PDB file of N, CA, C and O in Angstrom:
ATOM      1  N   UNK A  28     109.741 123.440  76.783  1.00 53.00           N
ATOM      2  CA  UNK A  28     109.180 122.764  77.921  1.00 53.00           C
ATOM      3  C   UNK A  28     109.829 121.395  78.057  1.00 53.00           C
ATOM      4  O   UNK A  28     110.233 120.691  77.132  1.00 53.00           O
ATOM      5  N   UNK A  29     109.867 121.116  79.431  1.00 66.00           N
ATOM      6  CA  UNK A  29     110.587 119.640  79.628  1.00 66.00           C
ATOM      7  C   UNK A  29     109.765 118.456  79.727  1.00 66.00           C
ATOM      8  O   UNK A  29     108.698 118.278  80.315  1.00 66.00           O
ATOM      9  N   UNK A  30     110.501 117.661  79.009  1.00 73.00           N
ATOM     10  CA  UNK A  30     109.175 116.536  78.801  1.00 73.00           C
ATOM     11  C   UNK A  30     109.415 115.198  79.071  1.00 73.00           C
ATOM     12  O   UNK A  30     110.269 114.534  78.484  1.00 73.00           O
ATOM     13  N   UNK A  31     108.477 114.666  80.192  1.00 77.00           N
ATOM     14  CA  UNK A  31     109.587 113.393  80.676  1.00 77.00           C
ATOM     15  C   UNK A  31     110.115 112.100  80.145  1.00 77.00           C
ATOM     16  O   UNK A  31     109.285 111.191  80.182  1.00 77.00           O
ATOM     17  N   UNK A  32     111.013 111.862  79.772  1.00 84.00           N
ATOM     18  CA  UNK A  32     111.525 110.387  79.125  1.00 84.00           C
ATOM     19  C   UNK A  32     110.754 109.382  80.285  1.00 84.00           C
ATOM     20  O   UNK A  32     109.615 108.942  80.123  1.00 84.00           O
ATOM     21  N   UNK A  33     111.300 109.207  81.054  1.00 89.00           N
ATOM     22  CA  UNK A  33     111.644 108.193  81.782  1.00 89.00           C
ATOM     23  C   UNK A  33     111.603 107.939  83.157  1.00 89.00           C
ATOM     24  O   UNK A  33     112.532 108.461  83.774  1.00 89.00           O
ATOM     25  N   UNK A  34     110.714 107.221  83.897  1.00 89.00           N
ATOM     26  CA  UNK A  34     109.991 107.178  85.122  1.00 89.00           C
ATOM     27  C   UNK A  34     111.379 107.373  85.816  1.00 89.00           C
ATOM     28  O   UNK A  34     112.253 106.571  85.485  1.00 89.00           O
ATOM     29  N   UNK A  35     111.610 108.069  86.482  1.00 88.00           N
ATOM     30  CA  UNK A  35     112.695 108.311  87.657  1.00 88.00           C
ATOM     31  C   UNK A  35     112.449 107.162  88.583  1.00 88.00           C
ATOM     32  O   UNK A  35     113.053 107.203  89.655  1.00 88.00           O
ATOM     33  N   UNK A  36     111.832 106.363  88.400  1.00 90.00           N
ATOM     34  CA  UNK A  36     111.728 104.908  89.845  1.00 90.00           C
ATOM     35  C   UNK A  36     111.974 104.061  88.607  1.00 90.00           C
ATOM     36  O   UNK A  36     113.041 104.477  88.156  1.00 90.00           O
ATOM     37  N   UNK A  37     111.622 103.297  88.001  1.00 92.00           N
ATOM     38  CA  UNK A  37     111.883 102.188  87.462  1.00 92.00           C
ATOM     39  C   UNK A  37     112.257 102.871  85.938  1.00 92.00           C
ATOM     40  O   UNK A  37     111.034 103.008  85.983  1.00 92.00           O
ATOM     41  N   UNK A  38     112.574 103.256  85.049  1.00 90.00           N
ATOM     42  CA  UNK A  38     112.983 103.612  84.145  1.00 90.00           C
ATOM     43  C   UNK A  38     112.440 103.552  82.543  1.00 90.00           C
ATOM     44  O   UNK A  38     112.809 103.867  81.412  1.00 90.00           O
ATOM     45  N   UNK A  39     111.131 102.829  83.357  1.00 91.00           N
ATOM     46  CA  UNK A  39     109.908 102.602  81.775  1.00 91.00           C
ATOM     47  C   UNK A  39     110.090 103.977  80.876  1.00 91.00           C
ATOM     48  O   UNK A  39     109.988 105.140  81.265  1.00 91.00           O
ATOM     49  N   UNK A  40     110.368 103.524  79.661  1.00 91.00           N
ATOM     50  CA  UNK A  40     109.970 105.225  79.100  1.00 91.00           C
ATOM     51  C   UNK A  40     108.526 105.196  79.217  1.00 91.00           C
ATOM     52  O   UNK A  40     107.711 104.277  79.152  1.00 91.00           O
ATOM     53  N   UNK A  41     108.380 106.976  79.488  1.00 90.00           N
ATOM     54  CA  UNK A  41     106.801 107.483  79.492  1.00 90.00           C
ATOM     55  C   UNK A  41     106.789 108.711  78.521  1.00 90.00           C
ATOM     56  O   UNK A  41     105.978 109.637  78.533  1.00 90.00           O
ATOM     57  N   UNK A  42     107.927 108.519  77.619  1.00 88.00           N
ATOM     58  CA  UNK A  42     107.917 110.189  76.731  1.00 88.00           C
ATOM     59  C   UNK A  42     106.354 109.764  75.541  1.00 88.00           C
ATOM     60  O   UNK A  42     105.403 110.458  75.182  1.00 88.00           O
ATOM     61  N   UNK A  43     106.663 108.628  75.308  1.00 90.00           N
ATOM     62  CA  UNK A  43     105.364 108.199  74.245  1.00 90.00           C
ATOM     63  C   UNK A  43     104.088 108.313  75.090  1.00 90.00           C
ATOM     64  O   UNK A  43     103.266 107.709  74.401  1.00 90.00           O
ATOM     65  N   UNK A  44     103.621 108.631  75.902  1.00 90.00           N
ATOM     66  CA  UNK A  44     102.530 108.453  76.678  1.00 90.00           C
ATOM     67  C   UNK A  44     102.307 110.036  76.790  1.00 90.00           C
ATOM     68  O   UNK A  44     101.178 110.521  76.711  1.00 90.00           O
ATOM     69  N   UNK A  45     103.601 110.903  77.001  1.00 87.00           N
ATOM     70  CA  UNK A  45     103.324 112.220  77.505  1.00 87.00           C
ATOM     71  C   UNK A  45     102.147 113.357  76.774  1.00 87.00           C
ATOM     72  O   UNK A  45     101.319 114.067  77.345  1.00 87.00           O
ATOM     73  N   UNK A  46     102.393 113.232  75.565  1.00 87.00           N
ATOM     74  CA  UNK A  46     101.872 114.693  74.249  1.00 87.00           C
ATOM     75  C   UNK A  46     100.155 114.244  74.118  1.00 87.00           C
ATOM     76  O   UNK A  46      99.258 115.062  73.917  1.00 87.00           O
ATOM     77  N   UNK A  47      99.983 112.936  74.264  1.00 89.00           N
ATOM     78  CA  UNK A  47      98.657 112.777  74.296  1.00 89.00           C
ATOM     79  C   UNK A  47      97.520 112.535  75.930  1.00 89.00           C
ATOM     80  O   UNK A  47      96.304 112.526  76.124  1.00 89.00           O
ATOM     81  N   UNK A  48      98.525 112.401  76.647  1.00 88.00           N
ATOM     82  CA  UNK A  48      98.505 112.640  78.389  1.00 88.00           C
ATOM     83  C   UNK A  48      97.893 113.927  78.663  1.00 88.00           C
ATOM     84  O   UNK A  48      96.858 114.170  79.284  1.00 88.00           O
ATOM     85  N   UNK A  49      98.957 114.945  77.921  1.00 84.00           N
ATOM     86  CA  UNK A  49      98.724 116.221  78.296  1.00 84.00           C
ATOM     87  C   UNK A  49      97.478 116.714  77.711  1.00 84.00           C
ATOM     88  O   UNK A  49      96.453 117.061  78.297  1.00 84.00           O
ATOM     89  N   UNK A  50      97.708 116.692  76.587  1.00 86.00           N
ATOM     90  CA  UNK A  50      96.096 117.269  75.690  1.00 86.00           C
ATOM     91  C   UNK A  50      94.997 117.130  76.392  1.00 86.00           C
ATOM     92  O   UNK A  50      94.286 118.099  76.661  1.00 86.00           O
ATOM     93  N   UNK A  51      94.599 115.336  76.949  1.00 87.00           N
ATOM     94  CA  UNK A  51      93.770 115.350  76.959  1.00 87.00           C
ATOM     95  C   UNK A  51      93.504 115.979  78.810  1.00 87.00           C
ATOM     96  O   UNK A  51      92.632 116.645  79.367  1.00 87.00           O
ATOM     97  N   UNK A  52      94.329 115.552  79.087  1.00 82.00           N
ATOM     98  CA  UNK A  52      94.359 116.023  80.539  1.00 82.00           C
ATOM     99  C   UNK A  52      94.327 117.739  80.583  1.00 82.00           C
ATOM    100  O   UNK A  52      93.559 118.259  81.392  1.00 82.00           O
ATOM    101  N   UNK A  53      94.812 118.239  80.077  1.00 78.00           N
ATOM    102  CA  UNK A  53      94.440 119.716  79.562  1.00 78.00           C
ATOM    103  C   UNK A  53      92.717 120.461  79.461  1.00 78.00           C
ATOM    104  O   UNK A  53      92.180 121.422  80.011  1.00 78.00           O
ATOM    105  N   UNK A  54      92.299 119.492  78.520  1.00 76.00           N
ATOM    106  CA  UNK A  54      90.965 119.619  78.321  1.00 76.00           C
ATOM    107  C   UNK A  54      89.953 119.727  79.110  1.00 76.00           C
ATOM    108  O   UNK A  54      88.925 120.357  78.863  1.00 76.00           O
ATOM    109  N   UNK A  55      90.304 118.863  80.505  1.00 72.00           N
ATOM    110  CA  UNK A  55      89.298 119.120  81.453  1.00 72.00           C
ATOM    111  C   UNK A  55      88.384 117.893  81.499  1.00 72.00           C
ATOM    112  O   UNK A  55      88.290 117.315  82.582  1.00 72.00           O
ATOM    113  N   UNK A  56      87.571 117.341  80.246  1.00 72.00           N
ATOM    114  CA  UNK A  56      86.592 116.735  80.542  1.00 72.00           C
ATOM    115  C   UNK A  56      86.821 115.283  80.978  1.00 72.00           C
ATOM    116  O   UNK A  56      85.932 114.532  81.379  1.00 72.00           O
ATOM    117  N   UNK A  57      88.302 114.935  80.834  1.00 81.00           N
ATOM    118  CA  UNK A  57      88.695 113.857  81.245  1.00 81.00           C
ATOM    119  C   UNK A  57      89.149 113.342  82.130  1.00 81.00           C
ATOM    120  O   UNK A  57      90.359 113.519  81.991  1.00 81.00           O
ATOM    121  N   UNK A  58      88.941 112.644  83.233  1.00 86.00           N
ATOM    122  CA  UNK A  58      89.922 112.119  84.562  1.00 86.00           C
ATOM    123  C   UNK A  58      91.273 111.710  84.199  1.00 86.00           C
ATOM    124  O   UNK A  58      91.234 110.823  83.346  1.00 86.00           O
ATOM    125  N   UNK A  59      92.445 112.039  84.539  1.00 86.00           N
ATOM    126  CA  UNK A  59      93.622 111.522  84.516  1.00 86.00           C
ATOM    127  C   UNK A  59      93.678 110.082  84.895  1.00 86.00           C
ATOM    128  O   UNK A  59      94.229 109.407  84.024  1.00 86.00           O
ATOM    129  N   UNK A  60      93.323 109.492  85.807  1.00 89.00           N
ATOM    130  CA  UNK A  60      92.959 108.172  85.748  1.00 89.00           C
ATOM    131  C   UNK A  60      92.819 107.543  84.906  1.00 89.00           C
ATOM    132  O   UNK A  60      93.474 106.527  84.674  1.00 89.00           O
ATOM    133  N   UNK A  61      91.418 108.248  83.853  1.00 90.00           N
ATOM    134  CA  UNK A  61      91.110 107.633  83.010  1.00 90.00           C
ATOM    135  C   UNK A  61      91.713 106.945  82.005  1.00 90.00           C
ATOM    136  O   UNK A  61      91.741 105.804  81.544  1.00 90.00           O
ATOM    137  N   UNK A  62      92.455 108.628  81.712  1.00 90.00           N
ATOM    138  CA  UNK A  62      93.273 109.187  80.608  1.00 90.00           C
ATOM    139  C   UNK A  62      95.015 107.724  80.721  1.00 90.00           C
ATOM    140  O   UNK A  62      95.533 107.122  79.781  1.00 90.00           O
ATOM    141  N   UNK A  63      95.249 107.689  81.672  1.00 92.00           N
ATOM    142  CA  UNK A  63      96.253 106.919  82.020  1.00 92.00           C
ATOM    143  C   UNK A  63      96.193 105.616  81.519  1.00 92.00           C
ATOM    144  O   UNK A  63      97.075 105.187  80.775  1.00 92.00           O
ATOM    145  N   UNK A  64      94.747 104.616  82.036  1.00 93.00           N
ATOM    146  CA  UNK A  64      94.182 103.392  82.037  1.00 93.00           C
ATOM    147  C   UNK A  64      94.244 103.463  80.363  1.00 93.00           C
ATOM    148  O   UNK A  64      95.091 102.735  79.846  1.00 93.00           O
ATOM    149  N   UNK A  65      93.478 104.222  79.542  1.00 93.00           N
ATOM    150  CA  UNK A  65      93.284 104.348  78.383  1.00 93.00           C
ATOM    151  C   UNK A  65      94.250 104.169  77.319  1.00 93.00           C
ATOM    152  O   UNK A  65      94.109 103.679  76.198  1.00 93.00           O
ATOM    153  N   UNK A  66      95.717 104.890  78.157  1.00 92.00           N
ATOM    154  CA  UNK A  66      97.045 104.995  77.456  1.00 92.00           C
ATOM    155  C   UNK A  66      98.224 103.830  78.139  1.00 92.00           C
ATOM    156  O   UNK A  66      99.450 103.922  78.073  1.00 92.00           O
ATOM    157  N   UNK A  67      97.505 102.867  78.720  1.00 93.00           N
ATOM    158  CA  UNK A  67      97.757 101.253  79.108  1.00 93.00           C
ATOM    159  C   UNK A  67      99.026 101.591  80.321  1.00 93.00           C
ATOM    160  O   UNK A  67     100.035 100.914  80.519  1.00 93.00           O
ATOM    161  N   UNK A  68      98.683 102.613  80.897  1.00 93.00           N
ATOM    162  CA  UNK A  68      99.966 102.840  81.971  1.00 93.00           C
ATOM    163  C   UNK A  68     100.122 102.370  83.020  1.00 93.00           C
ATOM    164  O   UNK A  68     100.065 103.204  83.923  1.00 93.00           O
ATOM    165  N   UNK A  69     100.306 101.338  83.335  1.00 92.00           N
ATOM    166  CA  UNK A  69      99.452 100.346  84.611  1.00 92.00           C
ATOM    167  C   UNK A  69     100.518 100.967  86.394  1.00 92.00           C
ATOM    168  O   UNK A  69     100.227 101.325  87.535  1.00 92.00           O
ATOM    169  N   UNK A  70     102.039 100.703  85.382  1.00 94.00           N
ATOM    170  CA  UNK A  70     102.848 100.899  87.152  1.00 94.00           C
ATOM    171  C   UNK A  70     102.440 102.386  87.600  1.00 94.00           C
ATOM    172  O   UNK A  70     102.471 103.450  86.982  1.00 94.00           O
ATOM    173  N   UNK A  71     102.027 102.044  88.964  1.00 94.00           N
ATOM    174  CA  UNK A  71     102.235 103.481  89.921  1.00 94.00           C
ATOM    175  C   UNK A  71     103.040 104.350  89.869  1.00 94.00           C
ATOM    176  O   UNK A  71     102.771 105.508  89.552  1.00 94.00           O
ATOM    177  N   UNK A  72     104.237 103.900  90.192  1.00 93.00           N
ATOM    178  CA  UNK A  72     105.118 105.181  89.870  1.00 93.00           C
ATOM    179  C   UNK A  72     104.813 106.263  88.736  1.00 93.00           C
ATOM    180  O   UNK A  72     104.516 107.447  88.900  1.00 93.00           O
ATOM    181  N   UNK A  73     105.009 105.343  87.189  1.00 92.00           N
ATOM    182  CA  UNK A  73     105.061 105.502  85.757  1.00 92.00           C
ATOM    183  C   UNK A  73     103.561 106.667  86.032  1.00 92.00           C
ATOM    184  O   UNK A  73     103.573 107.887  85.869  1.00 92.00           O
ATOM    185  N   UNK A  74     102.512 105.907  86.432  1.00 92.00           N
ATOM    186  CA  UNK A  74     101.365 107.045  86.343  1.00 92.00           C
ATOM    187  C   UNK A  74     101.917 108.159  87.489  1.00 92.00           C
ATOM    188  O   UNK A  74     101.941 109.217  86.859  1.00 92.00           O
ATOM    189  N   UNK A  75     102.291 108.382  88.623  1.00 89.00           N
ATOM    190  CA  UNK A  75     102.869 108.988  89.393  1.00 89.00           C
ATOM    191  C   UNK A  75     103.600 110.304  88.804  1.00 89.00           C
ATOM    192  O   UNK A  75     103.450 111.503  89.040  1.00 89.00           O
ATOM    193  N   UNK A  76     104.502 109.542  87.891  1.00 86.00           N
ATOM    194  CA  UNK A  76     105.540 110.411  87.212  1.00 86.00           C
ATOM    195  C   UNK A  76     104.900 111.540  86.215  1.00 86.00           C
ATOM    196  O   UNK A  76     105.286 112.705  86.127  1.00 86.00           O
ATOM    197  N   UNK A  77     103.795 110.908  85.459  1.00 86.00           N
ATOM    198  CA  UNK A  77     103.143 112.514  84.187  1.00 86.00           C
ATOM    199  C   UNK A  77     102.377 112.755  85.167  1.00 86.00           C
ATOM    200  O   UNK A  77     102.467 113.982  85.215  1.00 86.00           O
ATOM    201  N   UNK A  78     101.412 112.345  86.307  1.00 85.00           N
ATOM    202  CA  UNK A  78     100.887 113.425  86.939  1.00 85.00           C
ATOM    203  C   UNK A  78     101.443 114.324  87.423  1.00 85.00           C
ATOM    204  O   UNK A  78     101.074 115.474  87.184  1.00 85.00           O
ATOM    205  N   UNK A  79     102.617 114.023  88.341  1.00 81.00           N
ATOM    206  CA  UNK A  79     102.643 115.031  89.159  1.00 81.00           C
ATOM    207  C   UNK A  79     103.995 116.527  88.344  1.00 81.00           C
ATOM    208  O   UNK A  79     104.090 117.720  88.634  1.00 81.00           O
ATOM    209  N   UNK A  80     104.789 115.668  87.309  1.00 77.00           N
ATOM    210  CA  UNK A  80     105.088 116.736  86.064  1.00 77.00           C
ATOM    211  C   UNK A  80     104.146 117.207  85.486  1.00 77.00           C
ATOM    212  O   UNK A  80     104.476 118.306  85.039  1.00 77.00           O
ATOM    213  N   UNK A  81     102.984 116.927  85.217  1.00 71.00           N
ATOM    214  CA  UNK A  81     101.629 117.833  84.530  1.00 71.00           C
ATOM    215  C   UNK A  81     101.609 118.475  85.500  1.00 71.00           C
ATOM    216  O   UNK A  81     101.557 119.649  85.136  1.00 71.00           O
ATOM    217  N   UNK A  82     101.625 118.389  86.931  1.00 62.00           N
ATOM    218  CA  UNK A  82     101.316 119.567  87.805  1.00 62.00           C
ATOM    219  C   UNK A  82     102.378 120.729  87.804  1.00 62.00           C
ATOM    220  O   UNK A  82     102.004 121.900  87.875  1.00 62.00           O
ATOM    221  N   UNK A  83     103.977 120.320  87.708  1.00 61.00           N
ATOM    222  CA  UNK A  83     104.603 121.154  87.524  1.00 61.00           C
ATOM    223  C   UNK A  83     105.181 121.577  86.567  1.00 61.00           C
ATOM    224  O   UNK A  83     106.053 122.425  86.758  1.00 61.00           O
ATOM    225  N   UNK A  84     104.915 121.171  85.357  1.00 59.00           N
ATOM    226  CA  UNK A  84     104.988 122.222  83.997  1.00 59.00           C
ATOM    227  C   UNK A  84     103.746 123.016  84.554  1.00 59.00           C
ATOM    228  O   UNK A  84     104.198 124.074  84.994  1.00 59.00           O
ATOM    229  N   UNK A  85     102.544 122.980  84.709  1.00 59.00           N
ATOM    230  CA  UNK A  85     101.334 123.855  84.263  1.00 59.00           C
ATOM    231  C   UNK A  85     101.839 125.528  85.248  1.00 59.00           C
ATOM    232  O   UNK A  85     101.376 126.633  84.967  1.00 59.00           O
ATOM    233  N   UNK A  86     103.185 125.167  86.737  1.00 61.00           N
ATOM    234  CA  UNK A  86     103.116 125.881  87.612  1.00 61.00           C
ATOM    235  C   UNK A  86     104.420 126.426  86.947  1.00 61.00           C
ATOM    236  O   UNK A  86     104.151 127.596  86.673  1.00 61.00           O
ATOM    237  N   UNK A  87     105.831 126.132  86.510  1.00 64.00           N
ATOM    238  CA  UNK A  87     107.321 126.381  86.556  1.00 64.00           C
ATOM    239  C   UNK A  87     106.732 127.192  84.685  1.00 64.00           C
ATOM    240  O   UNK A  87     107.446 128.158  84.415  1.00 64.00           O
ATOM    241  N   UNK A  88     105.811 126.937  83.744  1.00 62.00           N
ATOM    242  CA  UNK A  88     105.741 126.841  82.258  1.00 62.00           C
ATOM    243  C   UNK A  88     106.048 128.392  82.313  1.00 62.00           C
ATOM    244  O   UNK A  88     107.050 128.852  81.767  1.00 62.00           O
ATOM    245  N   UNK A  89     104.952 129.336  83.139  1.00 61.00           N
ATOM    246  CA  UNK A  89     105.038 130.659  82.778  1.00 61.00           C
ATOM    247  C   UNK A  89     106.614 131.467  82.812  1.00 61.00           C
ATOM    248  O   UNK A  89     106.726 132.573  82.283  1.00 61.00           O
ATOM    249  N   UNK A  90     107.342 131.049  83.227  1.00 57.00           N
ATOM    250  CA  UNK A  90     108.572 131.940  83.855  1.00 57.00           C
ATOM    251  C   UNK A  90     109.874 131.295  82.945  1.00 57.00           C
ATOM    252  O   UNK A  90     111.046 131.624  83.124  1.00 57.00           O
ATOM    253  N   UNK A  91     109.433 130.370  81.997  1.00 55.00           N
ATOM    254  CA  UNK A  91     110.181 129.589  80.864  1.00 55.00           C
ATOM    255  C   UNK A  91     110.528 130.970  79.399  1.00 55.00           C
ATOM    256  O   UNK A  91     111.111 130.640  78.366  1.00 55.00           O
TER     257      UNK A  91
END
């Protein structure tokens, strides 16, 4: 699975943010919002960037 380094807009790494992003965002009981604020991710983009790759690993993962 592909896992993102690095905000494609400003170039913050976000690979350290990703493995615990996903889990918990996985789980359900947590808002991604939350989950983000929690893991100190403040720029838009940067949060921009694991959401909307959490949306498309969960869709492109099966056919890997």
């Amino acid at each position: 699975m592909m896992v993102p380094v690095r905000c494609f807009t400003c170039g913050n790494v976000v690979a350290e943010h990703w493995e615990e992003f996903d889990e918990r965002a996985n789980e359900g009981d947590e808002d991604p919002e939350k989950v983000l604020d929690e893991l100190g991710v403040e720029r838009y983009c940067c949060r921009r960037m694991l959401v909307s790759h959490k949306d498309l690993v969960d869709v492109v993962s099966p056919y890997q």
